[in-house]
Short mmCIF file of C-alpha atoms in Angstrom, two decimals:
data_model
loop_
_atom_site.label_atom_id
_atom_site.label_comp_id
_atom_site.label_asym_id
_atom_site.label_seq_id
_atom_site.Cartn_x
_atom_site.Cartn_y
_atom_site.Cartn_z
CA UNK A 571 56.57 -63.33 -103.25
CA UNK A 572 52.85 -63.47 -102.54
CA UNK A 573 52.51 -67.31 -102.39
CA UNK A 574 55.34 -67.74 -100.08
CA UNK A 575 54.00 -65.16 -97.56
CA UNK A 576 50.80 -67.57 -97.53
CA UNK A 577 52.56 -70.82 -97.38
CA UNK A 578 54.71 -69.73 -94.52
CA UNK A 579 51.46 -68.27 -92.55
CA UNK A 580 49.87 -71.94 -93.15
CA UNK A 581 52.87 -73.99 -91.74
CA UNK A 582 53.07 -71.76 -88.83
CA UNK A 583 49.02 -72.25 -88.14
CA UNK A 584 49.45 -75.70 -88.99
CA UNK A 585 52.35 -76.62 -86.77
CA UNK A 586 50.42 -74.67 -83.91
CA UNK A 587 53.40 -72.09 -83.52
CA UNK A 588 51.83 -68.80 -84.12
CA UNK A 589 54.52 -65.94 -84.46
CA UNK A 590 54.51 -62.59 -85.96
CA UNK A 591 55.98 -62.30 -89.43
CA UNK A 592 57.36 -59.23 -90.60
CA UNK A 593 56.80 -58.81 -94.30
CA UNK A 594 60.32 -57.77 -95.21
CA UNK A 595 59.36 -57.50 -99.08
CA UNK A 596 57.46 -54.35 -98.12
CA UNK A 597 58.94 -51.04 -99.43
CA UNK A 598 56.85 -49.38 -96.94
CA UNK A 599 58.47 -48.68 -93.33
CA UNK A 600 55.62 -49.89 -91.74
CA UNK A 601 56.41 -53.61 -92.49
CA UNK A 602 53.09 -55.72 -92.21
CA UNK A 603 52.61 -57.64 -88.95
CA UNK A 604 50.66 -60.78 -89.91
CA UNK A 605 49.05 -61.52 -86.64
CA UNK A 606 46.38 -63.77 -85.64
CA UNK A 607 44.11 -61.55 -83.54
CA UNK A 608 44.77 -58.25 -84.79
CA UNK A 609 45.21 -56.22 -81.73
CA UNK A 610 48.05 -55.03 -79.83
CA UNK A 611 48.17 -56.43 -76.36
CA UNK A 612 48.11 -59.77 -78.39
CA UNK A 613 51.58 -60.66 -77.01
CA UNK A 614 52.09 -64.18 -77.72
CA UNK A 615 50.05 -63.57 -81.10
CA UNK A 616 47.66 -66.28 -80.85
CA UNK A 617 43.68 -66.29 -81.00
CA UNK A 618 42.94 -64.66 -77.99
CA UNK A 619 43.72 -62.24 -75.37
CA UNK A 620 44.77 -64.33 -72.01
CA UNK A 621 47.10 -64.51 -69.12
CA UNK A 622 50.11 -65.98 -71.49
CA UNK A 623 49.74 -62.10 -72.93
CA UNK A 624 50.20 -60.47 -69.42
CA UNK A 625 52.89 -62.86 -68.44
CA UNK A 626 54.78 -62.48 -71.61
CA UNK A 627 54.36 -58.39 -70.73
CA UNK A 628 55.73 -58.70 -67.05
CA UNK A 629 58.65 -60.71 -68.18
CA UNK A 630 59.35 -57.99 -70.71
CA UNK A 631 58.85 -55.27 -67.96
CA UNK A 632 61.55 -57.28 -65.38
CA UNK A 633 63.90 -57.98 -68.40
CA UNK A 634 63.73 -61.73 -68.10
CA UNK A 635 66.05 -63.41 -70.59
CA UNK A 636 64.59 -63.93 -73.92
CA UNK A 637 61.60 -60.98 -73.69
CA UNK A 638 62.05 -58.06 -75.51
CA UNK A 639 59.59 -55.58 -77.36
CA UNK A 640 61.65 -56.36 -80.56
CA UNK A 641 60.50 -60.44 -80.19
CA UNK A 642 57.20 -59.75 -78.79
CA UNK A 643 55.86 -56.23 -80.71
CA UNK A 644 52.10 -56.65 -79.84
CA UNK A 645 53.29 -56.36 -75.89
CA UNK A 646 53.09 -52.99 -76.74
CA UNK A 647 49.21 -52.76 -75.67
CA UNK A 648 48.84 -49.04 -75.90
CA UNK A 649 51.52 -48.68 -78.73
CA UNK A 650 53.56 -45.89 -77.32
CA UNK A 651 57.05 -47.56 -78.12
CA UNK A 652 57.59 -49.06 -74.80
CA UNK A 653 56.50 -51.94 -72.71
CA UNK A 654 55.73 -50.75 -69.09
CA UNK A 655 53.10 -50.91 -66.11
CA UNK A 656 50.44 -49.57 -68.35
CA UNK A 657 50.70 -52.01 -71.15
CA UNK A 658 50.07 -54.58 -68.22
CA UNK A 659 47.41 -52.70 -66.81
CA UNK A 660 45.57 -52.25 -70.19
CA UNK A 661 46.11 -55.72 -70.95
CA UNK A 662 44.39 -57.23 -67.66
CA UNK A 663 41.59 -55.16 -68.78
CA UNK A 664 41.56 -56.67 -72.01
CA UNK A 665 41.65 -60.24 -70.26
CA UNK A 666 38.88 -59.23 -68.28
CA UNK A 667 36.71 -57.81 -71.32
CA UNK A 668 35.95 -54.37 -69.49
CA UNK A 669 33.43 -52.37 -71.08
CA UNK A 670 34.65 -48.96 -72.09
CA UNK A 671 38.33 -50.02 -72.94
CA UNK A 672 40.30 -48.34 -75.55
CA UNK A 673 42.24 -50.92 -77.53
CA UNK A 674 44.61 -50.84 -80.62
CA UNK A 675 43.56 -52.68 -83.54
CA UNK A 676 46.01 -53.47 -86.35
CA UNK A 677 44.35 -52.22 -89.44
CA UNK A 678 45.17 -50.64 -93.00
CA UNK A 679 44.95 -47.02 -94.18
CA UNK A 680 43.76 -46.13 -97.38
CA UNK A 681 47.22 -46.59 -99.03
CA UNK A 682 47.21 -49.87 -97.93
CA UNK A 683 50.14 -49.72 -95.23
CA UNK A 684 49.81 -51.22 -91.81
CA UNK A 685 48.43 -48.65 -89.23
CA UNK A 686 47.16 -48.81 -85.69
CA UNK A 687 43.66 -47.87 -84.87
CA UNK A 688 41.98 -47.03 -81.45
CA UNK A 689 38.50 -48.45 -80.82
CA UNK A 690 36.21 -48.66 -77.75
CA UNK A 691 35.52 -52.15 -76.51
CA UNK A 692 33.06 -53.71 -77.09
CA UNK A 693 32.43 -52.36 -80.52
CA UNK A 694 28.77 -50.93 -81.06
CA UNK A 695 27.02 -49.17 -83.71
CA UNK A 696 29.43 -49.93 -86.59
CA UNK A 697 28.90 -49.07 -90.31
CA UNK A 698 30.11 -51.19 -93.06
CA UNK A 699 31.20 -50.57 -96.57
CA UNK A 700 31.43 -53.50 -99.02
CA UNK A 701 30.39 -57.05 -99.13
CA UNK A 702 33.87 -58.45 -98.76
CA UNK A 703 33.61 -56.98 -95.18
CA UNK A 704 30.15 -57.12 -94.74
CA UNK A 705 30.30 -61.16 -94.57
CA UNK A 706 33.08 -61.24 -92.25
CA UNK A 707 31.26 -58.96 -89.80
CA UNK A 708 28.03 -61.18 -90.17
CA UNK A 709 30.10 -64.09 -89.82
CA UNK A 710 31.57 -62.90 -86.52
CA UNK A 711 27.65 -62.63 -85.45
CA UNK A 712 27.90 -58.72 -85.48
CA UNK A 713 24.54 -57.98 -87.41
CA UNK A 714 23.34 -56.91 -83.87
CA UNK A 715 25.87 -54.34 -83.62
CA UNK A 716 25.88 -52.76 -87.38
CA UNK A 717 24.11 -49.32 -86.88
CA UNK A 718 24.01 -48.86 -90.85
CA UNK A 719 25.53 -49.96 -94.12
CA UNK A 720 26.21 -48.34 -97.68
CA UNK A 721 24.55 -51.06 -99.87
CA UNK A 722 23.33 -54.70 -100.06
CA UNK A 723 23.31 -56.81 -102.96
CA UNK A 724 22.24 -60.14 -101.43
CA UNK A 725 18.71 -60.49 -99.77
CA UNK A 726 19.51 -63.84 -98.33
CA UNK A 727 22.91 -63.99 -97.39
CA UNK A 728 22.98 -60.46 -95.94
CA UNK A 729 19.26 -60.74 -94.60
CA UNK A 730 20.59 -60.04 -90.97
CA UNK A 731 22.51 -57.10 -91.90
CA UNK A 732 19.43 -55.70 -93.95
CA UNK A 733 16.95 -56.40 -91.08
CA UNK A 734 18.89 -55.02 -88.11
CA UNK A 735 20.43 -51.76 -89.78
CA UNK A 736 20.12 -48.14 -91.92
CA UNK A 737 20.65 -48.55 -95.52
CA UNK A 738 22.39 -45.34 -96.64
CA UNK A 739 21.42 -46.00 -100.30
CA UNK A 740 24.73 -46.21 -102.22
CA UNK A 741 24.77 -47.80 -105.63
CA UNK A 742 26.56 -50.95 -105.91
CA UNK A 743 30.41 -50.34 -105.21
CA UNK A 744 29.97 -46.47 -105.50
CA UNK A 745 29.49 -44.39 -102.48
CA UNK A 746 27.80 -41.29 -103.77
CA UNK A 747 27.53 -37.94 -102.37
CA UNK A 748 24.02 -38.57 -101.27
CA UNK A 749 24.78 -41.85 -99.54
CA UNK A 750 27.79 -40.32 -97.83
CA UNK A 751 25.83 -37.35 -96.62
CA UNK A 752 22.88 -39.69 -95.47
CA UNK A 753 25.77 -41.56 -93.22
CA UNK A 754 27.16 -38.51 -91.73
CA UNK A 755 23.94 -37.17 -90.91
CA UNK A 756 22.97 -40.24 -89.35
CA UNK A 757 26.21 -40.56 -87.59
CA UNK A 758 25.46 -37.08 -85.81
CA UNK A 759 22.15 -38.05 -84.40
CA UNK A 760 23.50 -41.74 -83.22
CA UNK A 761 23.18 -42.25 -79.56
CA UNK A 762 26.81 -42.80 -78.30
CA UNK A 763 28.13 -42.25 -81.87
CA UNK A 764 29.49 -44.43 -84.52
CA UNK A 765 32.08 -46.89 -83.18
CA UNK A 766 33.88 -47.37 -86.25
CA UNK A 767 33.35 -46.98 -90.09
CA UNK A 768 34.48 -50.77 -91.30
CA UNK A 769 35.52 -51.01 -95.12
CA UNK A 770 37.57 -53.83 -97.15
CA UNK A 771 40.50 -52.69 -98.69
CA UNK A 772 39.49 -53.88 -102.26
CA UNK A 773 36.82 -50.83 -102.20
CA UNK A 774 38.87 -48.07 -100.22
CA UNK A 775 39.04 -45.72 -103.48
CA UNK A 776 35.46 -44.77 -102.12
CA UNK A 777 36.76 -43.42 -99.08
CA UNK A 778 38.26 -40.29 -100.11
CA UNK A 779 40.74 -38.02 -98.41
CA UNK A 780 37.77 -35.75 -98.03
CA UNK A 781 35.59 -38.87 -96.28
CA UNK A 782 38.72 -39.54 -94.02
CA UNK A 783 38.45 -35.80 -93.00
CA UNK A 784 34.91 -36.03 -92.37
CA UNK A 785 35.46 -38.94 -90.13
CA UNK A 786 38.44 -37.52 -88.08
CA UNK A 787 36.30 -34.51 -87.38
CA UNK A 788 33.32 -36.78 -86.39
CA UNK A 789 35.79 -38.75 -84.13
CA UNK A 790 34.93 -42.00 -85.83
CA UNK A 791 37.67 -44.54 -86.04
CA UNK A 792 38.30 -45.96 -89.53
CA UNK A 793 39.12 -50.04 -89.65
CA UNK A 794 40.08 -51.22 -93.14
CA UNK A 795 40.64 -55.10 -93.86
CA UNK A 796 42.08 -56.60 -96.78
CA UNK A 797 39.20 -59.38 -96.20
CA UNK A 798 38.76 -60.42 -99.72
CA UNK A 799 42.13 -62.90 -99.09
CA UNK A 800 41.09 -66.05 -97.42
CA UNK A 801 43.82 -65.57 -94.67
CA UNK A 802 42.91 -62.22 -94.04
CA UNK A 803 39.24 -63.01 -93.84
CA UNK A 804 39.97 -65.53 -91.14
CA UNK A 805 41.80 -62.89 -88.67
CA UNK A 806 39.26 -60.40 -89.88
CA UNK A 807 36.55 -62.47 -88.27
CA UNK A 808 38.74 -63.37 -85.48
CA UNK A 809 39.30 -59.74 -84.55
CA UNK A 810 35.88 -58.32 -85.22
CA UNK A 811 34.56 -61.24 -82.86
CA UNK A 812 36.89 -60.20 -80.13
CA UNK A 813 35.90 -56.64 -80.72
CA UNK A 814 32.14 -57.40 -80.54
CA UNK A 815 32.14 -58.94 -77.14
CA UNK A 816 31.90 -62.41 -75.51
CA UNK A 817 28.76 -63.39 -77.19
CA UNK A 818 30.75 -63.13 -80.78
CA UNK A 819 34.25 -64.15 -79.54
CA UNK A 820 33.72 -67.91 -79.38
CA UNK A 821 31.97 -68.10 -82.80
CA UNK A 822 34.76 -66.39 -84.44
CA UNK A 823 37.61 -68.39 -82.51
CA UNK A 824 35.55 -71.72 -83.68
CA UNK A 825 35.46 -70.31 -87.14
CA UNK A 826 39.04 -69.56 -87.31
CA UNK A 827 40.23 -72.70 -86.02
CA UNK A 828 37.68 -74.34 -88.43
CA UNK A 829 39.21 -72.55 -90.95
CA UNK A 830 42.69 -73.38 -90.13
CA UNK A 831 41.99 -76.77 -89.87
CA UNK A 832 41.03 -76.53 -93.60
CA UNK A 833 44.04 -75.10 -94.71
CA UNK A 834 46.09 -77.84 -92.79
CA UNK A 835 43.90 -80.22 -94.44
CA UNK A 836 44.78 -79.10 -98.07
CA UNK A 837 48.37 -78.38 -97.11
CA UNK A 838 48.57 -82.41 -96.10
CA UNK A 839 46.97 -83.48 -99.17
CA UNK A 840 49.09 -81.79 -101.55
CA UNK A 841 52.42 -81.75 -99.69
CA UNK A 842 53.77 -84.54 -102.00
CA UNK A 843 53.33 -82.29 -105.02
CA UNK A 844 56.33 -80.29 -106.50
CA UNK A 845 55.85 -76.78 -107.56
CA UNK A 846 56.51 -78.06 -111.20
CA UNK A 847 53.35 -80.12 -110.72
CA UNK A 848 51.17 -77.88 -109.09
CA UNK A 849 48.20 -76.49 -110.73
CA UNK A 850 48.83 -72.74 -112.22
CA UNK A 851 45.59 -70.52 -112.35
CA UNK A 852 44.33 -67.37 -113.47
CA UNK A 853 41.87 -65.50 -110.73
CA UNK A 854 39.03 -63.36 -112.30
CA UNK A 855 36.28 -61.43 -110.68
CA UNK A 856 33.24 -59.38 -111.87
CA UNK A 857 32.88 -61.94 -114.85
CA UNK A 858 35.41 -60.64 -117.05
CA UNK A 859 37.97 -58.97 -114.96
CA UNK A 860 41.39 -60.29 -114.23
CA UNK A 861 42.76 -59.98 -110.87
CA UNK A 862 46.04 -58.13 -110.92
CA UNK A 863 49.06 -59.88 -109.27
CA UNK A 864 48.63 -58.16 -105.77
CA UNK A 865 45.18 -58.18 -105.68
CA UNK A 866 43.71 -59.67 -102.64
CA UNK A 867 41.11 -61.78 -104.84
CA UNK A 868 44.47 -63.68 -106.55
CA UNK A 869 45.52 -65.25 -103.25
CA UNK A 870 42.90 -67.40 -101.97
CA UNK A 871 44.05 -69.97 -104.70
CA UNK A 872 47.58 -69.73 -103.70
CA UNK A 873 46.35 -70.88 -100.24
CA UNK A 874 44.62 -73.89 -102.16
CA UNK A 875 47.93 -74.76 -103.32
CA UNK A 876 47.76 -73.23 -106.66
CA UNK A 877 50.77 -71.14 -108.49
CA UNK A 878 49.35 -67.98 -109.43
CA UNK A 879 49.93 -67.66 -113.36
CA UNK A 880 52.10 -64.41 -113.47
CA UNK A 881 54.93 -66.45 -111.20
CA UNK A 882 55.71 -68.89 -114.61
CA UNK A 883 54.66 -66.45 -117.45
CA UNK A 884 56.54 -62.98 -117.41
CA UNK A 885 54.19 -61.53 -120.27
CA UNK A 886 51.37 -62.02 -118.13
CA UNK A 887 53.20 -60.69 -114.74
CA UNK A 888 54.20 -57.56 -116.64
CA UNK A 889 50.43 -56.83 -117.98
CA UNK A 890 48.62 -57.34 -114.84
CA UNK A 891 51.14 -55.64 -112.20
CA UNK A 892 48.89 -54.22 -109.50
CA UNK A 893 46.57 -54.35 -106.68
CA UNK A 894 43.24 -54.29 -108.59
CA UNK A 895 41.44 -55.72 -111.55
CA UNK A 896 41.67 -55.23 -114.82
CA UNK A 897 38.83 -55.69 -117.38
CA UNK A 898 39.50 -57.81 -120.42
CA UNK A 899 39.90 -55.34 -123.58
CA UNK A 900 38.48 -57.98 -125.99
CA UNK A 901 37.47 -61.68 -126.13
CA UNK A 902 41.01 -62.29 -127.07
CA UNK A 903 42.55 -61.07 -123.84
CA UNK A 904 43.23 -64.93 -122.67
CA UNK A 905 44.38 -66.13 -125.98
CA UNK A 906 48.35 -65.82 -125.41
CA UNK A 907 47.55 -68.05 -122.03
CA UNK A 908 46.50 -71.03 -123.06
CA UNK A 909 48.98 -73.08 -120.94
CA UNK A 910 47.19 -72.21 -117.91
CA UNK A 911 45.77 -75.00 -115.92
CA UNK A 912 42.28 -73.39 -114.46
CA UNK A 913 40.46 -70.17 -114.57
CA UNK A 914 39.07 -69.48 -111.26
CA UNK A 915 36.32 -66.93 -111.19
CA UNK A 916 35.13 -64.99 -108.24
CA UNK A 917 31.50 -64.63 -108.41
CA UNK A 918 28.95 -63.95 -105.45
CA UNK A 919 26.02 -65.65 -105.88
CA UNK A 920 23.09 -65.24 -103.50
CA UNK A 921 21.60 -68.32 -101.75
CA UNK A 922 18.35 -69.51 -100.53
CA UNK A 923 17.51 -71.67 -103.45
CA UNK A 924 14.29 -73.24 -103.21
CA UNK A 925 14.60 -76.07 -105.32
CA UNK A 926 16.78 -77.54 -108.62
CA UNK A 927 14.88 -75.42 -111.04
CA UNK A 928 16.12 -72.26 -108.92
CA UNK A 929 19.73 -73.82 -108.99
CA UNK A 930 19.70 -74.79 -112.73
CA UNK A 931 18.39 -71.29 -113.31
CA UNK A 932 21.60 -69.36 -111.53
CA UNK A 933 23.72 -71.87 -113.06
CA UNK A 934 22.66 -70.95 -116.41
CA UNK A 935 22.82 -67.35 -116.09
CA UNK A 936 26.27 -67.34 -114.36
CA UNK A 937 27.42 -69.43 -117.35
CA UNK A 938 25.59 -67.66 -120.17
CA UNK A 939 25.74 -64.40 -118.67
CA UNK A 940 25.21 -61.57 -121.16
CA UNK A 941 25.88 -57.59 -120.64
CA UNK A 942 24.70 -55.00 -123.75
CA UNK A 943 23.92 -58.32 -126.14
CA UNK A 944 27.48 -59.83 -125.74
CA UNK A 945 27.76 -62.97 -123.97
CA UNK A 946 30.92 -62.97 -121.37
CA UNK A 947 31.30 -66.80 -122.50
CA UNK A 948 33.04 -65.42 -125.53
CA UNK A 949 35.64 -64.11 -123.48
CA UNK A 950 36.31 -67.95 -122.46
CA UNK A 951 36.44 -69.31 -125.77
CA UNK A 952 38.70 -72.56 -125.72
CA UNK A 953 39.00 -72.02 -122.12
CA UNK A 954 35.16 -73.56 -121.30
CA UNK A 955 36.62 -76.49 -119.72
CA UNK A 956 39.39 -74.95 -117.25
CA UNK A 957 36.65 -72.32 -116.40
CA UNK A 958 35.33 -72.47 -112.66
CA UNK A 959 33.07 -70.03 -110.87
CA UNK A 960 33.21 -69.93 -107.03
CA UNK A 961 30.89 -68.34 -105.06
CA UNK A 962 32.31 -65.15 -103.26
CA UNK A 963 29.78 -65.02 -100.62
CA UNK A 964 31.42 -68.56 -98.77
CA UNK A 965 33.32 -68.36 -95.70
CA UNK A 966 36.94 -68.09 -96.86
CA UNK A 967 37.86 -71.80 -96.14
CA UNK A 968 35.00 -73.04 -97.94
CA UNK A 969 36.28 -71.29 -101.12
CA UNK A 970 39.84 -72.68 -100.27
CA UNK A 971 38.07 -75.94 -100.14
CA UNK A 972 36.44 -75.99 -103.62
CA UNK A 973 39.33 -74.36 -105.39
CA UNK A 974 41.80 -77.20 -103.98
CA UNK A 975 39.16 -79.70 -105.08
CA UNK A 976 39.14 -78.58 -108.81
CA UNK A 977 42.63 -78.16 -108.96
CA UNK A 978 43.25 -81.46 -107.24
CA UNK A 979 40.53 -83.81 -107.26
CA UNK A 980 42.30 -86.92 -106.92
CA UNK A 981 43.59 -85.52 -103.52
CA UNK A 982 40.29 -83.59 -102.29
CA UNK A 983 37.07 -85.03 -103.25
CA UNK A 984 34.06 -82.54 -103.83
CA UNK A 985 32.20 -85.04 -100.93
CA UNK A 986 34.95 -83.52 -98.71
CA UNK A 987 34.86 -79.76 -100.07
CA UNK A 988 30.65 -80.15 -99.59
CA UNK A 989 31.62 -81.55 -96.07
CA UNK A 990 33.55 -78.19 -95.44
CA UNK A 991 30.27 -76.05 -96.32
CA UNK A 992 28.16 -78.34 -94.32
CA UNK A 993 30.63 -77.63 -91.06
CA UNK A 994 30.10 -74.02 -91.82
CA UNK A 995 26.33 -74.21 -91.79
CA UNK A 996 26.32 -76.34 -88.65
CA UNK A 997 28.09 -73.47 -86.83
CA UNK A 998 24.86 -71.57 -87.17
CA UNK A 999 26.49 -68.42 -88.66
CA UNK A 1000 23.78 -65.87 -89.35
CA UNK A 1001 24.72 -65.87 -93.18
CA UNK A 1002 24.16 -69.47 -93.70
CA UNK A 1003 20.66 -69.85 -90.89
CA UNK A 1004 18.38 -72.06 -92.69
CA UNK A 1005 20.77 -73.01 -95.56
CA UNK A 1006 21.99 -76.55 -97.18
CA UNK A 1007 24.35 -77.57 -99.56
CA UNK A 1008 21.46 -77.69 -101.91
CA UNK A 1009 20.19 -74.23 -101.47
CA UNK A 1010 23.52 -72.98 -101.97
CA UNK A 1011 25.56 -72.69 -105.24
CA UNK A 1012 28.75 -73.01 -104.51
CA UNK A 1013 30.37 -73.47 -107.86
CA UNK A 1014 29.61 -73.54 -111.60
CA UNK A 1015 31.48 -75.49 -114.25
CA UNK A 1016 30.86 -76.62 -117.96
CA UNK A 1017 29.78 -79.95 -116.48
CA UNK A 1018 26.99 -78.35 -114.25
CA UNK A 1019 26.04 -75.90 -116.93
CA UNK A 1020 25.62 -78.56 -119.35
CA UNK A 1021 23.38 -80.86 -117.02
CA UNK A 1022 21.37 -77.76 -115.57
CA UNK A 1023 20.53 -76.74 -119.59
CA UNK A 1024 19.93 -80.58 -120.35
CA UNK A 1025 17.25 -80.67 -116.84
CA UNK A 1026 16.18 -77.04 -118.18
CA UNK A 1027 15.53 -77.67 -121.68
CA UNK A 1028 14.83 -81.33 -122.29
#
């Protein structure tokens, strides 16, 4: 089900015909809208707000044949259930990028259902939670508009954030009461208030109902994106770029277009491979956590052309139902799944590596990582030649490129994947400023580990 949705989106993008897709498989009455630019008013569901959107709205108002709200649900710019002059007036303000315009953003609620959140354009004084959304904020050029963040682990990749905003002192993925109180106190004194708290859905358990009430009381919008997934990450960057204003919008559009081009190249390269011959994969995170079937971490490799292992193994599918990840209960957790083709382990690794010795040290630490005197490699015994770590901090399309290479190396070369990374470096994006393909560890395999170990201990 998930892989079908991803393929549909990609085919639509590759064909250049962007449409609204309703998630008919959803149990929720709020069937998700798979938009490019996640804004009401983006009537034709493309990557920008322009005269084409206004024209569609005018045609609906004038009851032109073929133009209805049902066909163009995003034409309802003010989200009041009807398309009328008020929507046209609002979209014209959005086209003109008028300061102070209240726009309606397609977001998630804390239960994962589609919702609509109103924010003021251009979005300023934002607060971020979780690296999975902080990186899209930075890729969109939004560091200058971040007032605060709850935590940061990556001194180089998140430098633009660290240098420009207040750290509320959360510990890793946990927002304790002290950090939350620091945020609410700061928000109450911030000139102009907080434009929005932006969070990634993978960490949403930290935004409790009591904290949602705090946000409501302070009139702070909560924007939630599922940006751990590559296709959602692209739309997140695109949407944030528009919301931050024209200085970021061009960067975000280029980021999105480049990303879609990469996905299109992958689709073209593997188009002749039947489903039976596609590579099956198990996705992991945090070293030894297996991503559940509907985890947003489990879909990027499907965008890269892989088949999620739960699609071909019902026992695995039953064991890993859900949207999060499960820690392996023992070193035997994978023992019954030896027919999987590849293990793709998402591991965030900071960059700015100055020479080969630093690269080798990070490779060895990742592959030989220990916790409480236990080597994580023990969990992958017999799977070493199938295990690949992919740097989770990379732009989503770059992760797709490397995953596609490791699954279909005869179709997509490592040089090609490195070239995709170079394309994003060349954009001048804040997290990648001053980096090269040599200063970023994009992946770790058994071969790179063996080479690093030989170079280090020879």
